[in-house]
Amino acid sequence: MVSDNRRLHLYEERGYNKDIIPKTQEQRNFNTFNYFTLWMGAVHNIPNYTAVGGFLLLGLSPLQVMMALVISSIAIGILLAVNGYAGSKYGIPFAMHLRLTYGDLGAKLPGILRGVIAGIAWFGLQTYAGALALVVLLDKLFPGFADIGGGGKFLGLTASAAIAFFIFWIINFAIGFGGGSILNKFTAILNPLIYIIFGGMAIWGIKVGGGIGNIMSYDLSTHSSYPVILGFLVVMNSLIAVWAAPGASVADFTQNAKSTRSQVIGQIGSVVVAHILFAISSVCILIGASIFSGTQEWNILYIIGQWDSLTAIIFAMGVLLMTTISTNATSNIIPAAYQLSALMPKLITYKRGVIVAAVISVLIMPWKMMENSDSIFMFLNLIGAILGPVAGVMIAHFYRVIHKQVDLDRLYFDTHNPPADLERINKKAYIATIIGVVISFLGFLPGLKVISDLSWFIGFTTAGLIYLILKKFGKRKVK
């Protein structure tokens, strides 16, 4: 049997850099606790709190929204654990997991869509969103900060926004550049603060809202007339779609798992516990603030900014900024860096990938993308609709086609002399993915909005089933 070290040297000789070579058992240092803390920050962020305001307008009661959030978290945790199995068992990153499914040439397009386009663009957008919160915080600390430069703009940015953006960009870059080890230390500090701050904010919301009874019985002045079951499914689809990118590329983190058991328990436990706190805090804060102010208010930044206590504002805003950094690292910059490394293994290492991704995230001027909210939602819907089918095909291939058995020597073939019988593009996987994407986008047609509301579920299920049918049909044809 070839030793791990000998295998690593062999794969390097075949043209692979150390960042995409399988992690040895000695290199796998993520235990259950590490995974339990990994995703906490990705739940409590500004966009997710705003989304809950939209969920409350679906016609569901506050209690039903809370239940839908928790049920959704179970599905998200299972997605992460199931699609992360290949990484934890074989130590391979997302780029190689993708190659396992689509072939080495076939993996490039979905890899670019997830790691480069979605990862880099969303990194820039999240950084700018965090910068807006930082402007509010700095203006509280240094009155008049928001008016620096007299309101003039350069390339669409005011002076205060530009300063906040680059401060926040440097912090995000540093966490991403440090990789998993720095992220572990960062989340270890962040997670206790999440419980303290958001737990305290939930208590505040209950108090100013007149008690938990008032919040649970709060009647919205306007809402949609979704049936309860459909409302639950819409919430689930929306939350899972937000997790579509990390759900697809989760092997970038599970490759570091000490065991599959540790990542399964850690990821499911982390996501579910985080969402239980999130369900309680988001509903209590948003509805409590709405009752207190007399108007429906879903912008958590505005709610915090109206507090009388500067100390409370600093702590709450600070934790929100930290959760944005955590989300940016786990869901955006780390997957983007690994994917860039996989696309050009001879030129780009993981750290070079972080540099390239971070620089591009500035060059695309994400603040321009946020000038039109419709373009942002179009972008997110596009990525979610594509990555749902991708995850469906990946899971179907790993569990039903190759039955969890991976030949690493064949996966890491000699790039200088590829095997003659190598399937460079898995055409059946491509066909299934494309059909899944097309069906998902039928929801944009008049009268088919229900497909759009359930796009991730439909794309994931359709693509996975079609792929299995094509594989089975292909085998019969050969016989």
PDB file of N, CA and C in Angstrom, residues 135 144-162:
ATOM      1  N   VAL A 135     -19.954  52.089   8.532  1.00  0.00           N
ATOM      2  CA  VAL A 135     -20.153  53.539   8.444  1.00  0.00           C
ATOM      3  C   VAL A 135     -21.060  54.010   9.581  1.00  0.00           C
ATOM      4  N   GLY A 144     -20.081  62.819  12.534  1.00  0.00           N
ATOM      5  CA  GLY A 144     -19.688  63.538  11.336  1.00  0.00           C
ATOM      6  C   GLY A 144     -18.885  62.692  10.364  1.00  0.00           C
ATOM      7  N   PHE A 145     -18.532  61.449  10.763  1.00  0.00           N
ATOM      8  CA  PHE A 145     -17.747  60.585   9.881  1.00  0.00           C
ATOM      9  C   PHE A 145     -18.467  60.341   8.559  1.00  0.00           C
ATOM     10  N   ALA A 146     -19.770  60.134   8.622  1.00  0.00           N
ATOM     11  CA  ALA A 146     -20.534  59.833   7.409  1.00  0.00           C
ATOM     12  C   ALA A 146     -20.522  60.994   6.417  1.00  0.00           C
ATOM     13  N   ASP A 147     -20.221  62.206   6.891  1.00  0.00           N
ATOM     14  CA  ASP A 147     -20.243  63.384   6.018  1.00  0.00           C
ATOM     15  C   ASP A 147     -18.858  63.775   5.502  1.00  0.00           C
ATOM     16  N   ILE A 148     -17.850  62.921   5.770  1.00  0.00           N
ATOM     17  CA  ILE A 148     -16.501  63.211   5.278  1.00  0.00           C
ATOM     18  C   ILE A 148     -16.520  63.343   3.749  1.00  0.00           C
ATOM     19  N   GLY A 149     -15.853  64.386   3.247  1.00  0.00           N
ATOM     20  CA  GLY A 149     -15.812  64.588   1.798  1.00  0.00           C
ATOM     21  C   GLY A 149     -16.987  65.356   1.257  1.00  0.00           C
ATOM     22  N   GLY A 150     -17.883  65.757   2.154  1.00  0.00           N
ATOM     23  CA  GLY A 150     -19.016  66.574   1.720  1.00  0.00           C
ATOM     24  C   GLY A 150     -20.023  65.849   0.857  1.00  0.00           C
ATOM     25  N   GLY A 151     -20.055  64.541   0.896  1.00  0.00           N
ATOM     26  CA  GLY A 151     -21.036  63.791   0.118  1.00  0.00           C
ATOM     27  C   GLY A 151     -20.642  63.541  -1.320  1.00  0.00           C
ATOM     28  N   GLY A 152     -19.462  64.034  -1.742  1.00  0.00           N
ATOM     29  CA  GLY A 152     -19.006  63.785  -3.100  1.00  0.00           C
ATOM     30  C   GLY A 152     -18.657  62.328  -3.311  1.00  0.00           C
ATOM     31  N   LYS A 153     -18.762  61.873  -4.559  1.00  0.00           N
ATOM     32  CA  LYS A 153     -18.528  60.465  -4.854  1.00  0.00           C
ATOM     33  C   LYS A 153     -17.415  60.287  -5.877  1.00  0.00           C
ATOM     34  N   PHE A 154     -16.672  59.183  -5.719  1.00  0.00           N
ATOM     35  CA  PHE A 154     -15.657  58.788  -6.702  1.00  0.00           C
ATOM     36  C   PHE A 154     -15.924  57.340  -7.070  1.00  0.00           C
ATOM     37  N   LEU A 155     -16.191  57.092  -8.347  1.00  0.00           N
ATOM     38  CA  LEU A 155     -16.553  55.753  -8.835  1.00  0.00           C
ATOM     39  C   LEU A 155     -17.768  55.187  -8.091  1.00  0.00           C
ATOM     40  N   GLY A 156     -18.640  56.088  -7.668  1.00  0.00           N
ATOM     41  CA  GLY A 156     -19.872  55.662  -7.009  1.00  0.00           C
ATOM     42  C   GLY A 156     -19.789  55.531  -5.508  1.00  0.00           C
ATOM     43  N   LEU A 157     -18.618  55.783  -4.906  1.00  0.00           N
ATOM     44  CA  LEU A 157     -18.449  55.662  -3.457  1.00  0.00           C
ATOM     45  C   LEU A 157     -18.216  57.021  -2.814  1.00  0.00           C
ATOM     46  N   THR A 158     -18.887  57.280  -1.690  1.00  0.00           N
ATOM     47  CA  THR A 158     -18.569  58.461  -0.904  1.00  0.00           C
ATOM     48  C   THR A 158     -17.256  58.200  -0.170  1.00  0.00           C
ATOM     49  N   ALA A 159     -16.637  59.244   0.346  1.00  0.00           N
ATOM     50  CA  ALA A 159     -15.359  59.096   1.054  1.00  0.00           C
ATOM     51  C   ALA A 159     -15.510  58.203   2.277  1.00  0.00           C
ATOM     52  N   SER A 160     -16.580  58.384   3.038  1.00  0.00           N
ATOM     53  CA  SER A 160     -16.786  57.573   4.247  1.00  0.00           C
ATOM     54  C   SER A 160     -17.009  56.108   3.891  1.00  0.00           C
ATOM     55  N   ALA A 161     -17.794  55.850   2.837  1.00  0.00           N
ATOM     56  CA  ALA A 161     -18.052  54.472   2.407  1.00  0.00           C
ATOM     57  C   ALA A 161     -16.775  53.814   1.892  1.00  0.00           C
ATOM     58  N   ALA A 162     -15.944  54.596   1.176  1.00  0.00           N
ATOM     59  CA  ALA A 162     -14.686  54.061   0.655  1.00  0.00           C
ATOM     60  C   ALA A 162     -13.742  53.674   1.792  1.00  0.00           C
TER      61      ALA A 162
END
